[in-house]
mmCIF file with all atom_site columns, C-alpha atoms in Angstrom:
data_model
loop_
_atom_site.group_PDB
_atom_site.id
_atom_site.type_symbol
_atom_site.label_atom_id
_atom_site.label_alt_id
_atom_site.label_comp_id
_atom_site.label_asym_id
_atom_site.label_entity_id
_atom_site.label_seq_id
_atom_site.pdbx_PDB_ins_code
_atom_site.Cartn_x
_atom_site.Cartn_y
_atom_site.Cartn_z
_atom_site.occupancy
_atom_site.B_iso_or_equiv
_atom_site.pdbx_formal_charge
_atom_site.auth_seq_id
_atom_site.auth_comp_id
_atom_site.auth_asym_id
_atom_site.auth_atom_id
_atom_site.pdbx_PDB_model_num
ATOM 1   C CA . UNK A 1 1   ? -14.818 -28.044 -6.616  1.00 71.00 ? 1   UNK A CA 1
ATOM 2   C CA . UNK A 1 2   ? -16.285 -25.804 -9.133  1.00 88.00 ? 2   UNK A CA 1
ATOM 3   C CA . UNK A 1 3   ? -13.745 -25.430 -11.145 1.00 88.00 ? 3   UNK A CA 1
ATOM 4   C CA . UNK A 1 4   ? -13.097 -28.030 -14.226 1.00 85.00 ? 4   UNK A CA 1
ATOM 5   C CA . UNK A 1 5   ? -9.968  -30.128 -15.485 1.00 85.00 ? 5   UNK A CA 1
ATOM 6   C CA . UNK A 1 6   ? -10.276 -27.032 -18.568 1.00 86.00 ? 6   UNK A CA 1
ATOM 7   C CA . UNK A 1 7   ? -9.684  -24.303 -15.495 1.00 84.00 ? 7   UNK A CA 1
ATOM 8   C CA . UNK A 1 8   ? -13.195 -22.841 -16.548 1.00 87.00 ? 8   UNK A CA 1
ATOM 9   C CA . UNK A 1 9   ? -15.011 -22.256 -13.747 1.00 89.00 ? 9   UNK A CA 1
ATOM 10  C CA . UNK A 1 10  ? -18.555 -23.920 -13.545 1.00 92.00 ? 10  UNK A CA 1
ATOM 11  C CA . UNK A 1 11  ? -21.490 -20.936 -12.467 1.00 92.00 ? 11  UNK A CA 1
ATOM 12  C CA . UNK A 1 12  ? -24.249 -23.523 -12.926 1.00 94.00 ? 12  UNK A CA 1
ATOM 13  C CA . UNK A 1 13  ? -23.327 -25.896 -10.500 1.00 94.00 ? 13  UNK A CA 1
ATOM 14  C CA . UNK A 1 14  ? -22.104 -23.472 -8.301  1.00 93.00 ? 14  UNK A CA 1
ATOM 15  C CA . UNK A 1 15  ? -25.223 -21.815 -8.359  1.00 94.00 ? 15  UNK A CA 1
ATOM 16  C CA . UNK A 1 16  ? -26.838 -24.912 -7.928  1.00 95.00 ? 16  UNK A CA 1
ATOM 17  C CA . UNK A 1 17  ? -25.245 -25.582 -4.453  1.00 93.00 ? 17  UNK A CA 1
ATOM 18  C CA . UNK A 1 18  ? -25.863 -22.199 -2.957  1.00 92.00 ? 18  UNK A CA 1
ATOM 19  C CA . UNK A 1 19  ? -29.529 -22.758 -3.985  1.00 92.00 ? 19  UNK A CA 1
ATOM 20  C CA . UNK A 1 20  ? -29.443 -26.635 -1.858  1.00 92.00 ? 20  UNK A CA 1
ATOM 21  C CA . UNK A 1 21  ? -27.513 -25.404 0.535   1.00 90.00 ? 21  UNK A CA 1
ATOM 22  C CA . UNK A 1 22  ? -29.728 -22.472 1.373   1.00 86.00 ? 22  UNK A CA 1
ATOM 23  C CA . UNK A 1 23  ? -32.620 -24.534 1.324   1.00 87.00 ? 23  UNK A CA 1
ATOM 24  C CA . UNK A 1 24  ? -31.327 -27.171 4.067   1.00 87.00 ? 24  UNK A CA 1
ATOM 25  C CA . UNK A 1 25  ? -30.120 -23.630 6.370   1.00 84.00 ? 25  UNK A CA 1
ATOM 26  C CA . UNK A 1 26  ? -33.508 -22.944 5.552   1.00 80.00 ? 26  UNK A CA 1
ATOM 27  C CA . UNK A 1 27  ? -35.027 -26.301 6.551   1.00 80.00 ? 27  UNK A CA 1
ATOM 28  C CA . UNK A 1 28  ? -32.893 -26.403 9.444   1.00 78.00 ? 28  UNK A CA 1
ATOM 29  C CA . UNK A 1 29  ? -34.092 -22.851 11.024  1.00 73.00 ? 29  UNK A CA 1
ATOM 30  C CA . UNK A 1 30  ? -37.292 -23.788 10.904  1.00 70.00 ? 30  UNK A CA 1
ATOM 31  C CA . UNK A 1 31  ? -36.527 -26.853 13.881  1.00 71.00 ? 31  UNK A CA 1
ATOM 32  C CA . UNK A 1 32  ? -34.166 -24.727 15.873  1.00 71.00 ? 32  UNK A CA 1
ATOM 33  C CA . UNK A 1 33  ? -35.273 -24.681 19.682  1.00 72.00 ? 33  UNK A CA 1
ATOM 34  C CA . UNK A 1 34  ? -34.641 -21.340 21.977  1.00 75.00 ? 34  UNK A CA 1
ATOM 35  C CA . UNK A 1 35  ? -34.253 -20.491 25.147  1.00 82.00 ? 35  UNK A CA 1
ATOM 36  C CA . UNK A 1 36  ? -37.299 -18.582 25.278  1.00 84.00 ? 36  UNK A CA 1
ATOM 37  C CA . UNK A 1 37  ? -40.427 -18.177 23.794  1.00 85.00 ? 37  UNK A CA 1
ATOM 38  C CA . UNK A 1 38  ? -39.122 -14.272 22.463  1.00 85.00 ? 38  UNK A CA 1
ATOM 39  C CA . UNK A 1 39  ? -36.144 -15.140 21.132  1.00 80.00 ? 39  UNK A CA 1
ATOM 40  C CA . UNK A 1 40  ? -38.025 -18.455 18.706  1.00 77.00 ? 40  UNK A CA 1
ATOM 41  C CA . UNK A 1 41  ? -41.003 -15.585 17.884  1.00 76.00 ? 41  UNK A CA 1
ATOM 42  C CA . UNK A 1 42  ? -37.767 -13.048 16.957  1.00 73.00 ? 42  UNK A CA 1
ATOM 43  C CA . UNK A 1 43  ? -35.751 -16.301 14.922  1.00 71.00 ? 43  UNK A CA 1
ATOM 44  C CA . UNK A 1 44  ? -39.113 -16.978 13.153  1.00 68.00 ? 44  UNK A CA 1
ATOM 45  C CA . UNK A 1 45  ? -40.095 -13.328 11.995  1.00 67.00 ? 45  UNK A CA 1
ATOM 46  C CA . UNK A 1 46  ? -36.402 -13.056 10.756  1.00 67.00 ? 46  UNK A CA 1
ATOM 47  C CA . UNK A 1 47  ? -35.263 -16.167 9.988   1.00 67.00 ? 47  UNK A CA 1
ATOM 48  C CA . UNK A 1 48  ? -31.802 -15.707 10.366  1.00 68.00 ? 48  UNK A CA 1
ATOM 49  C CA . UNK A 1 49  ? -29.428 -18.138 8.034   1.00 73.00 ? 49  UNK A CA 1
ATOM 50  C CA . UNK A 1 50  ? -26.018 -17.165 6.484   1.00 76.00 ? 50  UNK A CA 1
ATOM 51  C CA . UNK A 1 51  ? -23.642 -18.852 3.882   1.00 80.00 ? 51  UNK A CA 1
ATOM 52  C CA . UNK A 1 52  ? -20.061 -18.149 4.247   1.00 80.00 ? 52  UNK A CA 1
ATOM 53  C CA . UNK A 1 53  ? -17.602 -18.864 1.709   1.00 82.00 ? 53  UNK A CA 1
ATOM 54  C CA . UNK A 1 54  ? -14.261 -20.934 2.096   1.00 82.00 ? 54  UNK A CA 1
ATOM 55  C CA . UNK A 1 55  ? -11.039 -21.553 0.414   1.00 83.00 ? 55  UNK A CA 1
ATOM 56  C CA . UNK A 1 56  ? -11.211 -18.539 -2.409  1.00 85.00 ? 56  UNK A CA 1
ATOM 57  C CA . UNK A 1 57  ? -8.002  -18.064 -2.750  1.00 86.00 ? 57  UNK A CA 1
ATOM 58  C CA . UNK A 1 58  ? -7.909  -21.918 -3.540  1.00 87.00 ? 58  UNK A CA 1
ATOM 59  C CA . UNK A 1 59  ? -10.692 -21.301 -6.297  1.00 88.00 ? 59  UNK A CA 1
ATOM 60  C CA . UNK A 1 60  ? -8.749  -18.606 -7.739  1.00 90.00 ? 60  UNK A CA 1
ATOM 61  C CA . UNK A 1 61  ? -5.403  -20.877 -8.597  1.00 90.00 ? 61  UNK A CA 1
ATOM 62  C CA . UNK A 1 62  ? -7.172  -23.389 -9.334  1.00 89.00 ? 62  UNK A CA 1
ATOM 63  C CA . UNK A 1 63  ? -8.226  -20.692 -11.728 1.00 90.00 ? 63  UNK A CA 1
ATOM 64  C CA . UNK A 1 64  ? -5.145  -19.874 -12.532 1.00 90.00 ? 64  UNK A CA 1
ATOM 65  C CA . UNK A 1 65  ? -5.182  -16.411 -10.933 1.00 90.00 ? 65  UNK A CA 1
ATOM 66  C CA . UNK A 1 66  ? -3.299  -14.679 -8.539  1.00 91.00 ? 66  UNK A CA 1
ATOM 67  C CA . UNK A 1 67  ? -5.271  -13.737 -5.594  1.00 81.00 ? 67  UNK A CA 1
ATOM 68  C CA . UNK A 1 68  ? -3.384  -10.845 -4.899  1.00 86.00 ? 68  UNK A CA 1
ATOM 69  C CA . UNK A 1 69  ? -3.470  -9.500  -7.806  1.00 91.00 ? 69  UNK A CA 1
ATOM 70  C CA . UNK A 1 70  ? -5.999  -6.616  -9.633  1.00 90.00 ? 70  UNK A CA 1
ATOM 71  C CA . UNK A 1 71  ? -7.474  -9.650  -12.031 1.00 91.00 ? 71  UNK A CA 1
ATOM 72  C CA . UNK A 1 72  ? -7.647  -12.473 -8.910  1.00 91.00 ? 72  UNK A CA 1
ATOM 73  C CA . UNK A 1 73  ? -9.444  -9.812  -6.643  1.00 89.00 ? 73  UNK A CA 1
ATOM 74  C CA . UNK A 1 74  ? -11.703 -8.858  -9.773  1.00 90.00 ? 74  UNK A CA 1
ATOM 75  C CA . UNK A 1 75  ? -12.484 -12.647 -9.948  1.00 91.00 ? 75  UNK A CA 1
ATOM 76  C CA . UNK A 1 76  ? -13.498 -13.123 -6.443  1.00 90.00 ? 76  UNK A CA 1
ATOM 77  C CA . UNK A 1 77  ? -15.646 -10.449 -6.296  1.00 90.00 ? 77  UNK A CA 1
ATOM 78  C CA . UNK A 1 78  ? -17.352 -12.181 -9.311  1.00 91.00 ? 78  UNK A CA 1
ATOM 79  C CA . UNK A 1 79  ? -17.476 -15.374 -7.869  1.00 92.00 ? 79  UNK A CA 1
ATOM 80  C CA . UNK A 1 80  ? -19.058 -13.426 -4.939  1.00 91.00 ? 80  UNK A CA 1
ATOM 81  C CA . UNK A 1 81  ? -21.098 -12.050 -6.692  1.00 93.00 ? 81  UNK A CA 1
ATOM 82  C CA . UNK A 1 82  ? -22.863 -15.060 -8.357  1.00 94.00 ? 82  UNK A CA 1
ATOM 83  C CA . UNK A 1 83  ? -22.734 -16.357 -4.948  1.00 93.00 ? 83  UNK A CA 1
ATOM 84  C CA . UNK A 1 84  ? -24.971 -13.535 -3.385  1.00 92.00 ? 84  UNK A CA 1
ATOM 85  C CA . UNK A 1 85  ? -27.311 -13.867 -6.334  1.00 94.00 ? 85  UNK A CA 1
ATOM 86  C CA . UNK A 1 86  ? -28.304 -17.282 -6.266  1.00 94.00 ? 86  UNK A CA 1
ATOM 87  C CA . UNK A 1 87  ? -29.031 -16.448 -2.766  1.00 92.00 ? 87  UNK A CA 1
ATOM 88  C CA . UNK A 1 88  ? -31.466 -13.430 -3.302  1.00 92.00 ? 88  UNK A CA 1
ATOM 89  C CA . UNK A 1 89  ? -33.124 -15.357 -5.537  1.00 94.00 ? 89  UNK A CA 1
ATOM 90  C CA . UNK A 1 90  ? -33.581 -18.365 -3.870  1.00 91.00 ? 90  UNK A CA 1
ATOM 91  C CA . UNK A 1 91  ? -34.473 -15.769 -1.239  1.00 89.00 ? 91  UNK A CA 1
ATOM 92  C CA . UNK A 1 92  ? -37.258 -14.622 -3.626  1.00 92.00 ? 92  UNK A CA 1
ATOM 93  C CA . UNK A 1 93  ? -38.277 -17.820 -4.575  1.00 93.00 ? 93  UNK A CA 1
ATOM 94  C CA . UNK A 1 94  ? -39.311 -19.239 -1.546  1.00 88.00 ? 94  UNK A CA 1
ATOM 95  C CA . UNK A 1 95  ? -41.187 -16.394 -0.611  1.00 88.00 ? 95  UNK A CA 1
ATOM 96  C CA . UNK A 1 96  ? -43.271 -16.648 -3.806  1.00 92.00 ? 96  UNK A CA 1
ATOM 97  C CA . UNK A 1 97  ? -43.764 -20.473 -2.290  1.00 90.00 ? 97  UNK A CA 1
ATOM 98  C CA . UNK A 1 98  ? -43.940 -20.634 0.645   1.00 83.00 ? 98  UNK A CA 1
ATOM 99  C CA . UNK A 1 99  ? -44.300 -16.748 2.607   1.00 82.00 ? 99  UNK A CA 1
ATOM 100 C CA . UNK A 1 100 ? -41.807 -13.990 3.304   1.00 83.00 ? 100 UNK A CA 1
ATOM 101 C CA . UNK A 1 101 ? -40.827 -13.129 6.477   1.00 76.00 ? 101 UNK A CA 1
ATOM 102 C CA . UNK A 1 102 ? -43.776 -11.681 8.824   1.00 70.00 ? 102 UNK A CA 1
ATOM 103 C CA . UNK A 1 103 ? -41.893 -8.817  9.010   1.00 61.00 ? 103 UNK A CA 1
ATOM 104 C CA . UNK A 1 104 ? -40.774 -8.246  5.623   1.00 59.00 ? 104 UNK A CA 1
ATOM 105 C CA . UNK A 1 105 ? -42.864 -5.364  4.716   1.00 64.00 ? 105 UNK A CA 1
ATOM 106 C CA . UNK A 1 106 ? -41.111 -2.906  6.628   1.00 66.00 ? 106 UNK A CA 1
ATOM 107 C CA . UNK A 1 107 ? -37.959 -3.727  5.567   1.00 77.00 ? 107 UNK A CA 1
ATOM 108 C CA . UNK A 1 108 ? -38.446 -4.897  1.511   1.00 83.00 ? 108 UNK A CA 1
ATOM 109 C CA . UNK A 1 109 ? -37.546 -1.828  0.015   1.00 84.00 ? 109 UNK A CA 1
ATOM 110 C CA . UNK A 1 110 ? -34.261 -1.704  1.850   1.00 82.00 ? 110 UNK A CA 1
ATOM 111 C CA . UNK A 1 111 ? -32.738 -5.108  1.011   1.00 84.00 ? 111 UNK A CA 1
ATOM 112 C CA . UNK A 1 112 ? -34.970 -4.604  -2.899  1.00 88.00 ? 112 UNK A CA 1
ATOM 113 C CA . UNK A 1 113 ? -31.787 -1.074  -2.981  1.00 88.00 ? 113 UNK A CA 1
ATOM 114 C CA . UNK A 1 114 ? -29.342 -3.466  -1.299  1.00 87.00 ? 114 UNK A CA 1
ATOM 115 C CA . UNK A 1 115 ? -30.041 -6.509  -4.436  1.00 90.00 ? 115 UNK A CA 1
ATOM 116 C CA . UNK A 1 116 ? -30.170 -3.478  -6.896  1.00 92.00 ? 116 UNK A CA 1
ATOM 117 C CA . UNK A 1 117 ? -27.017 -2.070  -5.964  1.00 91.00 ? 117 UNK A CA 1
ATOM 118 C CA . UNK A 1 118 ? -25.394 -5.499  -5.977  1.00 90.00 ? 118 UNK A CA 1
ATOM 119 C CA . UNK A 1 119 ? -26.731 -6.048  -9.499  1.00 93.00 ? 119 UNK A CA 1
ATOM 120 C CA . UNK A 1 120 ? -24.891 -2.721  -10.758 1.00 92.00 ? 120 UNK A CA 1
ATOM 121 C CA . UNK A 1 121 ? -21.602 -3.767  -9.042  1.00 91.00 ? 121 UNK A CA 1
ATOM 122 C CA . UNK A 1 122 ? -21.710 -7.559  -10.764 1.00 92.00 ? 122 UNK A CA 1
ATOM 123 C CA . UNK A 1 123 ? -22.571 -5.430  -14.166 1.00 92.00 ? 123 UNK A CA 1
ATOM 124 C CA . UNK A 1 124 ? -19.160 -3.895  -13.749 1.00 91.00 ? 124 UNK A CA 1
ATOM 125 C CA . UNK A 1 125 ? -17.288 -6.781  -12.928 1.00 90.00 ? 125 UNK A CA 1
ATOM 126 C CA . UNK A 1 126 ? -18.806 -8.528  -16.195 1.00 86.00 ? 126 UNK A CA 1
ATOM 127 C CA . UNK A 1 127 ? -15.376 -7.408  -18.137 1.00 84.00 ? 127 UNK A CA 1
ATOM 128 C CA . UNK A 1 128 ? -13.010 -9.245  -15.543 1.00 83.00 ? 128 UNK A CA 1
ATOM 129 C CA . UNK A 1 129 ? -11.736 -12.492 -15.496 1.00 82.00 ? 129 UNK A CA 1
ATOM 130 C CA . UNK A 1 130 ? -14.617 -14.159 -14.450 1.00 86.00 ? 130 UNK A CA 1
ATOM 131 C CA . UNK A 1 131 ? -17.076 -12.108 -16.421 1.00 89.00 ? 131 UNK A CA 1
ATOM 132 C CA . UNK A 1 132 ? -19.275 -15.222 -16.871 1.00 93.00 ? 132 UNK A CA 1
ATOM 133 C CA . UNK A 1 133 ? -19.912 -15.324 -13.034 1.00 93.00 ? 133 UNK A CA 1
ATOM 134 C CA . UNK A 1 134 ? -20.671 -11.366 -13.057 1.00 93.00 ? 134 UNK A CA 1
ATOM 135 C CA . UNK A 1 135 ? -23.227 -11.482 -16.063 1.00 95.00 ? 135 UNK A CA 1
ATOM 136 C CA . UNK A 1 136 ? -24.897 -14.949 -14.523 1.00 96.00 ? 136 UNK A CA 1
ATOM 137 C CA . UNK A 1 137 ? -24.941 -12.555 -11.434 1.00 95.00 ? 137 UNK A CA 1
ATOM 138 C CA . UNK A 1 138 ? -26.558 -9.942  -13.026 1.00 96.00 ? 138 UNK A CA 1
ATOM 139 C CA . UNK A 1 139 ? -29.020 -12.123 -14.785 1.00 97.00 ? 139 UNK A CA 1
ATOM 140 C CA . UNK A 1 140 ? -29.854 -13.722 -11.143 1.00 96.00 ? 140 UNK A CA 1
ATOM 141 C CA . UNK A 1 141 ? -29.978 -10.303 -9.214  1.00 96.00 ? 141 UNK A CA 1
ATOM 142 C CA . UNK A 1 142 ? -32.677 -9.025  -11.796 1.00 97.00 ? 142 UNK A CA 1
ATOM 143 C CA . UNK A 1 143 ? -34.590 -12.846 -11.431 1.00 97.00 ? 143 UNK A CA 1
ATOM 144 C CA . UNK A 1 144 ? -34.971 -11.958 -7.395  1.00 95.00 ? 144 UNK A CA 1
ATOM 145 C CA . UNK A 1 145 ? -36.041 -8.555  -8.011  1.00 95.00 ? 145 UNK A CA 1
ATOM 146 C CA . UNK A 1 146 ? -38.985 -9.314  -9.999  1.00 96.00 ? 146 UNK A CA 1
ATOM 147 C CA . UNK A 1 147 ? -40.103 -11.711 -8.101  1.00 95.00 ? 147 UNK A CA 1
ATOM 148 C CA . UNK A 1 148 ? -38.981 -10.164 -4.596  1.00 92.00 ? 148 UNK A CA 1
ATOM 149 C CA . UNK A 1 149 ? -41.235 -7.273  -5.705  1.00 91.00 ? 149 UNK A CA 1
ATOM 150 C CA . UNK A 1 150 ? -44.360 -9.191  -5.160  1.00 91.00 ? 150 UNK A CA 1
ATOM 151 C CA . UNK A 1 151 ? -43.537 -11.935 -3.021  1.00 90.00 ? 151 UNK A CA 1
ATOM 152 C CA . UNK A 1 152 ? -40.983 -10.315 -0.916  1.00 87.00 ? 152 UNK A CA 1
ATOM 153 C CA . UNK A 1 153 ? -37.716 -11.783 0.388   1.00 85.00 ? 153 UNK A CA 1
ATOM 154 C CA . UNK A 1 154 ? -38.034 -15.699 2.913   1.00 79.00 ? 154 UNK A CA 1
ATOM 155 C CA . UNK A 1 155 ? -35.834 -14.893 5.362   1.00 70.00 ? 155 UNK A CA 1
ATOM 156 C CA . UNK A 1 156 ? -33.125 -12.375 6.334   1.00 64.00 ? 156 UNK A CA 1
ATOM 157 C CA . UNK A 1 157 ? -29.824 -13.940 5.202   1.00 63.00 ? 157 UNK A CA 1
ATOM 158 C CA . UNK A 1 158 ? -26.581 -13.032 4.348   1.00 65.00 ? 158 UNK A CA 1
ATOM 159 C CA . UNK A 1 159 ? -23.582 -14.238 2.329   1.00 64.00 ? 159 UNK A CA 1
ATOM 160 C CA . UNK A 1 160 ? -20.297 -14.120 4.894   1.00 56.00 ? 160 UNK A CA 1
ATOM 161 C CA . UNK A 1 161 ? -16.438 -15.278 4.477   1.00 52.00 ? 161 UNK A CA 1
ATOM 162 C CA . UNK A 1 162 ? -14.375 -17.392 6.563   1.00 49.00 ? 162 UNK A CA 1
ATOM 163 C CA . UNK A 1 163 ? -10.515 -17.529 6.810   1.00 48.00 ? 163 UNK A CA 1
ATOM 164 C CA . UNK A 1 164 ? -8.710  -20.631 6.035   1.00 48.00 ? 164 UNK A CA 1
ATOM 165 C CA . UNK A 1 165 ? -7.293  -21.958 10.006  1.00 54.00 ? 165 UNK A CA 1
ATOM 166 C CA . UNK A 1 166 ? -3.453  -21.412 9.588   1.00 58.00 ? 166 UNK A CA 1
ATOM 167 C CA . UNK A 1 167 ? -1.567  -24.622 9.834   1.00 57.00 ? 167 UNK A CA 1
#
């Protein structure tokens, strides 16, 4: 879906729908009912929400790359990458608007190392076949730590992969 009739793949847009889609999880969390009164005061402080990817190996021919190969690996983990980014810093963002977690404090300057890592790994992917991705990674990952650093992180998410069902 995000990649054109040209085989170039399009970062804006798919940064765009990891941005919407984290805001409906988002949205959604917020109106989830629990069985108890502990576990909505634990889903609040946290706010637990997770994106998972689908169909890369799909992305990657439609690419034109093998995914089994050094370049097709080095391409998903770009296309990863940008993935994870739009989400810290739509992370960030909402916290600047609307609150970080209530328990954020304790745990900021963990997932601040955890973004900063992640922005050194998508620096070294910026040579591979997807480089775009990696440097519009890299240029994300730095957006959500400045503004993570004073308005902390919205809720504790996560960036997950499913397998394609066999058929």
């Amino acid at each position: 879906a995000f990649v054109g009739a040209d085989g170039r793949l399009d970062g804006e847009g798919l940064e765009t729908a990891v941005r919407l889609w984290a805001l409906a999880l988002d949205l959604v969390a917020l109106g989830l009912a629990h069985a108890s009164q502990a576990d909505a005061e634990a889903s609040w402080k946290r706010r637990p929400i997770a994106l998972c990817l689908t169909d890369l190996a799909g992305a990657l021919m439609a690419l034109g790359l093998p995914y089994d190969s050094p370049e097709g690996r080095a391409a998903a983990a770009s296309l990863t990458a940008l993935c994870d980014a739009a989400l810290a810093t739509h992370r960030a963002a909402l916290a600047a608007q609307a609150g970080a977690c209530p328990d954020e404090p304790q745990a900021l300057a963990s997932k601040l190392s955890r973004v900063e890592h992640a922005k050194g790994v998508a620096r070294d992917l910026a040579l591979s076949p997807c480089g775009e991705a990696a440097e519009q990674a890299v240029r994300l990952y730095g957006e959500a730590l400045r503004v993570a650093a004073q308005s902390g992180l919205r809720w504790a998410g996560g960036l997950f992969f499913a397998r394609m069902p066999q058929t």
